[in-house]
PDB file of C-alpha atoms and ligand atoms in Angstrom:
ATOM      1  CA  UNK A   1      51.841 -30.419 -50.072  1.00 90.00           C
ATOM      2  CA  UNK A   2      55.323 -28.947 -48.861  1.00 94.00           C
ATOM      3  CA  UNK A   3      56.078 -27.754 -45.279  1.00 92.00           C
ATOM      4  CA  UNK A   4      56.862 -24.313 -45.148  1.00 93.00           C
ATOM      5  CA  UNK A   5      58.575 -22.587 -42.323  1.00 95.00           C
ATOM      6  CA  UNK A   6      58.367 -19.228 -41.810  1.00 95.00           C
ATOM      7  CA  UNK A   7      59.175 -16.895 -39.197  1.00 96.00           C
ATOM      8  CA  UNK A   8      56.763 -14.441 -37.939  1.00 96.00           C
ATOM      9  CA  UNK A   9      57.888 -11.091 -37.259  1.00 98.00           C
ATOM     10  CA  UNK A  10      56.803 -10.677 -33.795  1.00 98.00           C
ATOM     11  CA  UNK A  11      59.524 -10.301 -31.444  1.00 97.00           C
ATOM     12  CA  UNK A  12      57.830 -11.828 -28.358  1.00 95.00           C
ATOM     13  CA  UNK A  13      59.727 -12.640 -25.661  1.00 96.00           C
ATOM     14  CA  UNK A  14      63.226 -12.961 -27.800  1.00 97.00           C
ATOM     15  CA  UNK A  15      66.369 -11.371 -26.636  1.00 98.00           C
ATOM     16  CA  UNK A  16      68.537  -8.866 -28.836  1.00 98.00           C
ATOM     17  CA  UNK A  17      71.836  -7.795 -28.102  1.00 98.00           C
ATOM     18  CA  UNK A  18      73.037  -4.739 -31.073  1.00 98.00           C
ATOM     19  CA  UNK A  19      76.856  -4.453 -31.637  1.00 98.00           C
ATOM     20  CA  UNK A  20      77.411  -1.038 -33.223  1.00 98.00           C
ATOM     21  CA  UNK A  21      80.487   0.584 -34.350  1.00 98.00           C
ATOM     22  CA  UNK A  22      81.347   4.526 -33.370  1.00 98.00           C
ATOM     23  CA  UNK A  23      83.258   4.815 -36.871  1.00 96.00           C
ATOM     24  CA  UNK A  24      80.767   6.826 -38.849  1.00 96.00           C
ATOM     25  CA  UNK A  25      78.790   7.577 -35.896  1.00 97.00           C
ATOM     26  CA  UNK A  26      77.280   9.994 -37.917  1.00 96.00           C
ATOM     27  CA  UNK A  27      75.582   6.940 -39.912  1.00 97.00           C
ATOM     28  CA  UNK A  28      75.615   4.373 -37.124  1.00 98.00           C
ATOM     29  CA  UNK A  29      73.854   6.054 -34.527  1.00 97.00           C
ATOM     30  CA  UNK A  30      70.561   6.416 -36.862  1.00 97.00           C
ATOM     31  CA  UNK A  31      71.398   2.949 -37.729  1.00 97.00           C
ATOM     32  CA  UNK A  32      70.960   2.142 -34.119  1.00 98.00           C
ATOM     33  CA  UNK A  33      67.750   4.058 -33.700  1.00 97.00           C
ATOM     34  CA  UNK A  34      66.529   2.054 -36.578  1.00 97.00           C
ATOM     35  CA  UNK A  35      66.783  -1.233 -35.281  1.00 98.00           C
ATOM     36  CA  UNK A  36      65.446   0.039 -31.618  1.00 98.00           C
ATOM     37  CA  UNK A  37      62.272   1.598 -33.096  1.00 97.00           C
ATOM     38  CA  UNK A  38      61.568  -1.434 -35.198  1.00 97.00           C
ATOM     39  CA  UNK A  39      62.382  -3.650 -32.413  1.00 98.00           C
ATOM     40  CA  UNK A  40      59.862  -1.788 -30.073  1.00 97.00           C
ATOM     41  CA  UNK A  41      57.154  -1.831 -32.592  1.00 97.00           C
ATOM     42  CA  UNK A  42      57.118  -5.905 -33.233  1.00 98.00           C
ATOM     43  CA  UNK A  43      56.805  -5.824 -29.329  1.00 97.00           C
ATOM     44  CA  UNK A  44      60.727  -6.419 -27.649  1.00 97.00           C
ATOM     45  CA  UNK A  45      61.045  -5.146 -24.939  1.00 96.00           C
ATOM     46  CA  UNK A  46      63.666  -2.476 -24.862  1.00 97.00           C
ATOM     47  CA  UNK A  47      64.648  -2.476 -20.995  1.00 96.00           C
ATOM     48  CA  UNK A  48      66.076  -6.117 -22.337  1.00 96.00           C
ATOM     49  CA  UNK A  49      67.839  -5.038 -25.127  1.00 98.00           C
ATOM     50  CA  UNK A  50      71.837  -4.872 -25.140  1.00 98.00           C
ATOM     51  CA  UNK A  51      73.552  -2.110 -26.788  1.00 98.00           C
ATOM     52  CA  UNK A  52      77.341  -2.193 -27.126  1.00 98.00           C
ATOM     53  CA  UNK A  53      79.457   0.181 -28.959  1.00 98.00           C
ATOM     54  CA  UNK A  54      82.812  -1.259 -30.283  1.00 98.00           C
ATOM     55  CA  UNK A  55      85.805   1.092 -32.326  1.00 98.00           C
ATOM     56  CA  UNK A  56      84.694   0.393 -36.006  1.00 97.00           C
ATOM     57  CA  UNK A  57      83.320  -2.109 -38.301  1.00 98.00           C
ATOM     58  CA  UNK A  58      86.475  -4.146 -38.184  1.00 97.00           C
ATOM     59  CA  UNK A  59      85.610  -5.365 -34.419  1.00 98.00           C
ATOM     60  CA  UNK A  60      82.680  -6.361 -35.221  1.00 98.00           C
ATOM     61  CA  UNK A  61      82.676  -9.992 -35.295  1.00 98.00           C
ATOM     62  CA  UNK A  62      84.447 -10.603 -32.031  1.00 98.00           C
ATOM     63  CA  UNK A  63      81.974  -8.276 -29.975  1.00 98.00           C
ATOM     64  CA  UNK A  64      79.009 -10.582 -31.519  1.00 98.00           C
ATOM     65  CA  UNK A  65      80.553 -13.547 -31.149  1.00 98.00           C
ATOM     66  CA  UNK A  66      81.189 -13.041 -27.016  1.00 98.00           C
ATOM     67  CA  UNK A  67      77.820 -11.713 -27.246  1.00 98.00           C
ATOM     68  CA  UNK A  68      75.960 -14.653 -28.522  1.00 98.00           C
ATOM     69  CA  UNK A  69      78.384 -17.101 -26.865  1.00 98.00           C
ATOM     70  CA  UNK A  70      77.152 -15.951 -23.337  1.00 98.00           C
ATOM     71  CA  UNK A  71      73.961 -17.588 -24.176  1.00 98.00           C
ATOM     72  CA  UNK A  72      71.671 -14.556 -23.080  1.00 98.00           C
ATOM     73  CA  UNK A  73      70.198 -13.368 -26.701  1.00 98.00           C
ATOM     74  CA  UNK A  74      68.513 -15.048 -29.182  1.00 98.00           C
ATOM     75  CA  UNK A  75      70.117 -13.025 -31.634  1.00 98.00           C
ATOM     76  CA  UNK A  76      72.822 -10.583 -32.225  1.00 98.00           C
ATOM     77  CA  UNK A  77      72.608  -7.330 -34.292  1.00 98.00           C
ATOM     78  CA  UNK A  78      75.709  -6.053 -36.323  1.00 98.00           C
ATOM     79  CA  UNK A  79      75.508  -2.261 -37.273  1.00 98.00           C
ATOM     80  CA  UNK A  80      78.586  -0.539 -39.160  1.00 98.00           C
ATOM     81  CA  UNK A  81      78.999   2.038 -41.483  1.00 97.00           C
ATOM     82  CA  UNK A  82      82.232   1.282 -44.349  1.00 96.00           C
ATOM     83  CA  UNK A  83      82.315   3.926 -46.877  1.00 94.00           C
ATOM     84  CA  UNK A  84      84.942   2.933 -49.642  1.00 91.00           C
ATOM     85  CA  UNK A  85      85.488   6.957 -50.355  1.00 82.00           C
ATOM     86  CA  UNK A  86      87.188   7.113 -47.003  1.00 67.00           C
ATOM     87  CA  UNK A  87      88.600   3.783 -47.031  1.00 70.00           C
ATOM     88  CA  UNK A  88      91.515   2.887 -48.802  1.00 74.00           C
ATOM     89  CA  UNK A  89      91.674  -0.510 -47.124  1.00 88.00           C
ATOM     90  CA  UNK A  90      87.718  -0.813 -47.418  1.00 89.00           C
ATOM     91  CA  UNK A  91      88.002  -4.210 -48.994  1.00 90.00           C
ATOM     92  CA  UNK A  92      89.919  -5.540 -45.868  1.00 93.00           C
ATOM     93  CA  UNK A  93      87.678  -3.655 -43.463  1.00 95.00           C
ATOM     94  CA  UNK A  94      84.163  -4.585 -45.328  1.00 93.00           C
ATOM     95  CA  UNK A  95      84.870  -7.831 -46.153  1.00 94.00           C
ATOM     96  CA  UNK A  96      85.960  -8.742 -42.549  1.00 96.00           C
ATOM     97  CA  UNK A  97      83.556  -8.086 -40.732  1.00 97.00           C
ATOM     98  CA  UNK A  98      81.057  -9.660 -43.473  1.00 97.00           C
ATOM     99  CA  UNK A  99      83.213 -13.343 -43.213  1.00 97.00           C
ATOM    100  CA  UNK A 100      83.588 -12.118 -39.598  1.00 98.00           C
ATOM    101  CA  UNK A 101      79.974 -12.094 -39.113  1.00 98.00           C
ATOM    102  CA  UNK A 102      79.246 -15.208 -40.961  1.00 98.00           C
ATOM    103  CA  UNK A 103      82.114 -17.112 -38.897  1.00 98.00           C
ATOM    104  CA  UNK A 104      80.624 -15.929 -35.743  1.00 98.00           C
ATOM    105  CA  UNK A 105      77.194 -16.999 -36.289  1.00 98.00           C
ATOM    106  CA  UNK A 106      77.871 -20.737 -37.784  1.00 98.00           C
ATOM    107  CA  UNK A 107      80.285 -21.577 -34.607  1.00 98.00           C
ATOM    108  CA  UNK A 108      77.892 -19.933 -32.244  1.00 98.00           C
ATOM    109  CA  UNK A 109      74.156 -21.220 -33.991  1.00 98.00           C
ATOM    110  CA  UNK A 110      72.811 -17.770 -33.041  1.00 98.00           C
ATOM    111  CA  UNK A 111      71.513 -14.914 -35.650  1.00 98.00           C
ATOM    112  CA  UNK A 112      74.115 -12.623 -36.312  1.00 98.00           C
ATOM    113  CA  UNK A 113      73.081 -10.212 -38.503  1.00 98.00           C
ATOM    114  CA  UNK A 114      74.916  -8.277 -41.122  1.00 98.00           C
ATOM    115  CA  UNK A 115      73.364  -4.900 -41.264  1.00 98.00           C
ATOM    116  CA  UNK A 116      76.384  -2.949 -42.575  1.00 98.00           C
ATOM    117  CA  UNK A 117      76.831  -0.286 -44.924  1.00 96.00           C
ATOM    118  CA  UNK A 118      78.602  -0.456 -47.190  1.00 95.00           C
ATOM    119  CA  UNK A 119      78.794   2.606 -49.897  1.00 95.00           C
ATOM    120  CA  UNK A 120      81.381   4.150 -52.356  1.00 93.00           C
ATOM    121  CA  UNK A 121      80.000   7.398 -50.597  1.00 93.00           C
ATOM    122  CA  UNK A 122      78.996   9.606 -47.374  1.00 93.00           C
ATOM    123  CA  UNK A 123      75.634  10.541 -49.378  1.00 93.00           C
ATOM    124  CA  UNK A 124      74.760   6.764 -50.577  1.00 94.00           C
ATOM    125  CA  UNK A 125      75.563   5.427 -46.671  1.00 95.00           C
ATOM    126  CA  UNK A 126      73.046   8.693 -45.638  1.00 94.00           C
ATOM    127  CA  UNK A 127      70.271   7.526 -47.917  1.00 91.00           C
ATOM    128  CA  UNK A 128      70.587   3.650 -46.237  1.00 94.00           C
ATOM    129  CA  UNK A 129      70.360   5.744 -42.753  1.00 94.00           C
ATOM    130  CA  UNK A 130      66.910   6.951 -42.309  1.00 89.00           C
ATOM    131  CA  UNK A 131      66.319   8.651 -45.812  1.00 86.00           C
ATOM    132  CA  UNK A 132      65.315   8.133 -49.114  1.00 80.00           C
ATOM    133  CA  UNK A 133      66.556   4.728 -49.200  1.00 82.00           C
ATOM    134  CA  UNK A 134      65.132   3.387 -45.541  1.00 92.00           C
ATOM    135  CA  UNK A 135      67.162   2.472 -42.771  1.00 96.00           C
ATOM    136  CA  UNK A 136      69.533  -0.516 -42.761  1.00 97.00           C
ATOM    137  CA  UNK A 137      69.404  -0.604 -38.810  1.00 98.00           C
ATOM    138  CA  UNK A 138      65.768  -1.150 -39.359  1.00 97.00           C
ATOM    139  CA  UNK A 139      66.197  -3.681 -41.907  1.00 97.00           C
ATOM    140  CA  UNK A 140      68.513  -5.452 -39.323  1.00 98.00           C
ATOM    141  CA  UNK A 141      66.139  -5.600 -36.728  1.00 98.00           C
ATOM    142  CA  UNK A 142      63.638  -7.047 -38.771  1.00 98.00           C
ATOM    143  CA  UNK A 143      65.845  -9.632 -40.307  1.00 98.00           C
ATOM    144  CA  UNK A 144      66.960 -10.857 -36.222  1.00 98.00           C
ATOM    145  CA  UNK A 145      63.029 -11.407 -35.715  1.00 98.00           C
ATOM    146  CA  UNK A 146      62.198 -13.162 -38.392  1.00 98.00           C
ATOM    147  CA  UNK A 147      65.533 -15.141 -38.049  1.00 98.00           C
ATOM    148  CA  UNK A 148      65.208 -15.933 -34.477  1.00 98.00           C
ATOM    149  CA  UNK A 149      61.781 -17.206 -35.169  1.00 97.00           C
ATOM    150  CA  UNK A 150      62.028 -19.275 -37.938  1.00 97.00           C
ATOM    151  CA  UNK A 151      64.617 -21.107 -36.248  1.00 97.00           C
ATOM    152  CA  UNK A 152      62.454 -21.918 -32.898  1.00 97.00           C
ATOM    153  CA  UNK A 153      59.948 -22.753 -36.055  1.00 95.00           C
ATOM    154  CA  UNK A 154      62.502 -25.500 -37.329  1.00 95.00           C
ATOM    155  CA  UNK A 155      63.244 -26.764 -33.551  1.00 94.00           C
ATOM    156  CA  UNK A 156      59.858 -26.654 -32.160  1.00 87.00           C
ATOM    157  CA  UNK A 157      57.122 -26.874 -35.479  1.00 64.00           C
ATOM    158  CA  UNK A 158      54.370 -25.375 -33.625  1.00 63.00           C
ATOM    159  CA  UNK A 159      56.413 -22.358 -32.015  1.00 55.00           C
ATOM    160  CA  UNK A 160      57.457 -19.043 -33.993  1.00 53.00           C
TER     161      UNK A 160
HETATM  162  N1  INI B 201      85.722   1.309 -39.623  1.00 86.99           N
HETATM  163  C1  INI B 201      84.456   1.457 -40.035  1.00 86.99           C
HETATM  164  O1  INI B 201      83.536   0.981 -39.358  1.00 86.99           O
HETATM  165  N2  INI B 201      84.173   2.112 -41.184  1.00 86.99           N
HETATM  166  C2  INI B 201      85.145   2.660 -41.956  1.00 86.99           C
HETATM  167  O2  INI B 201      84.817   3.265 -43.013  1.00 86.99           O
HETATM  168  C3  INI B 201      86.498   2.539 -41.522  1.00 86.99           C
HETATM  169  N3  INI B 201      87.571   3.166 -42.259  1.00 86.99           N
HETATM  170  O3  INI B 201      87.322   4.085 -43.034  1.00 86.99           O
HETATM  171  O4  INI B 201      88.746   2.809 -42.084  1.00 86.99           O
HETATM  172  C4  INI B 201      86.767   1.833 -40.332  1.00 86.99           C
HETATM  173  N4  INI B 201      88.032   1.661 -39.889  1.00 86.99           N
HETATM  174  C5  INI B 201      88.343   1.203 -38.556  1.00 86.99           C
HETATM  175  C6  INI B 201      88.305  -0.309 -38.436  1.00 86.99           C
HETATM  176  O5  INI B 201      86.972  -0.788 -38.445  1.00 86.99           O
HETATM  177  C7  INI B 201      88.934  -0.744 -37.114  1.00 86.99           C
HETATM  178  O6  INI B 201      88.222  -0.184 -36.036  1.00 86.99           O
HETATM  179  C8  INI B 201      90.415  -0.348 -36.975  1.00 86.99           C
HETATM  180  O7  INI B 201      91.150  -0.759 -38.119  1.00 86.99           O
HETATM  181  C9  INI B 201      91.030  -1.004 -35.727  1.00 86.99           C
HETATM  182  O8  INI B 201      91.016  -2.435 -35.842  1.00 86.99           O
END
């Protein structure tokens, strides 16, 4: 019979910082609402949540990684908006603060999660922002939960 590890999605006493980037704000501020309304309804508690706003997508990865590496959150949201319509250097802006993000958490062994958007267009990044296609901010804050507790799962079996 295997082991399986799973982590719940209860937020319990974790702690979230949420790095979130005023380029698109249009996009990134329901983005941010997202992942605050989902965090409040697994039970965080928001008066311990971190918000910081940073220029665009691009700075991203730093602003996590000083984040996590003050050891005060047990996991660190990424919000961002890159829409390749306005982008001509999309590739260079999406795809650094993806390897970014990925750097960040593997030297820092806290959650860093990607919840970026990344669309050819204004409407398709809309739909991923609190319309017909959910809300990526959401998504994100779900992912951090789960994340942060299936880790404490893998340290500590009976925890999570
Ligand atoms: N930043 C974004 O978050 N999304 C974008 O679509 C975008 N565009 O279009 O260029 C963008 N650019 C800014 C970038 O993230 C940096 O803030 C800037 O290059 C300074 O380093």
């Amino acid at each position: 019979m295997p082991t399986y590890l799973e982590g719940s999605l209860v937020a319990g006493d974790a702690r979230f910082a949420i790095v979130v980037s005023r380029f698109n704000e249009l996009i990134t501020e329901p983005l941010l609402n997202g992942a605050l309304d989902t965090l409040k309804r697994h039970g965080a508690d928001l008066d311990q949540v971190t918000v910081a706003w940073c220029p665009g997508a691009y700075e991203l990865p730093l602003v996590a990684k000083r984040l996590a590496a003050t050891g005060q959150y047990d996991a660190v949201i990424c919000l961002g908006a890159v829409i390749r319509g306005a982008t001509y250097h999309f590739e260079l802006v999406a795809g650094g603060a993806g390897s970014g993000i990925t750097s960040a958490a593997l030297d820092t062994g806290v959650p860093i999660i990607f919840g970026v958007i990344t669309t050819d267009t204004i409407e398709q990044a809309l739909e991923r922002a609190g319309t017909k296609a959910g809300n990526k901010g959401s998504d994100a804050a779900l992912a951090a939960i789960e994340t942060v507790n299936l880790l404490r799962q893998i340290d500590a079996p009976s925890a999570g």
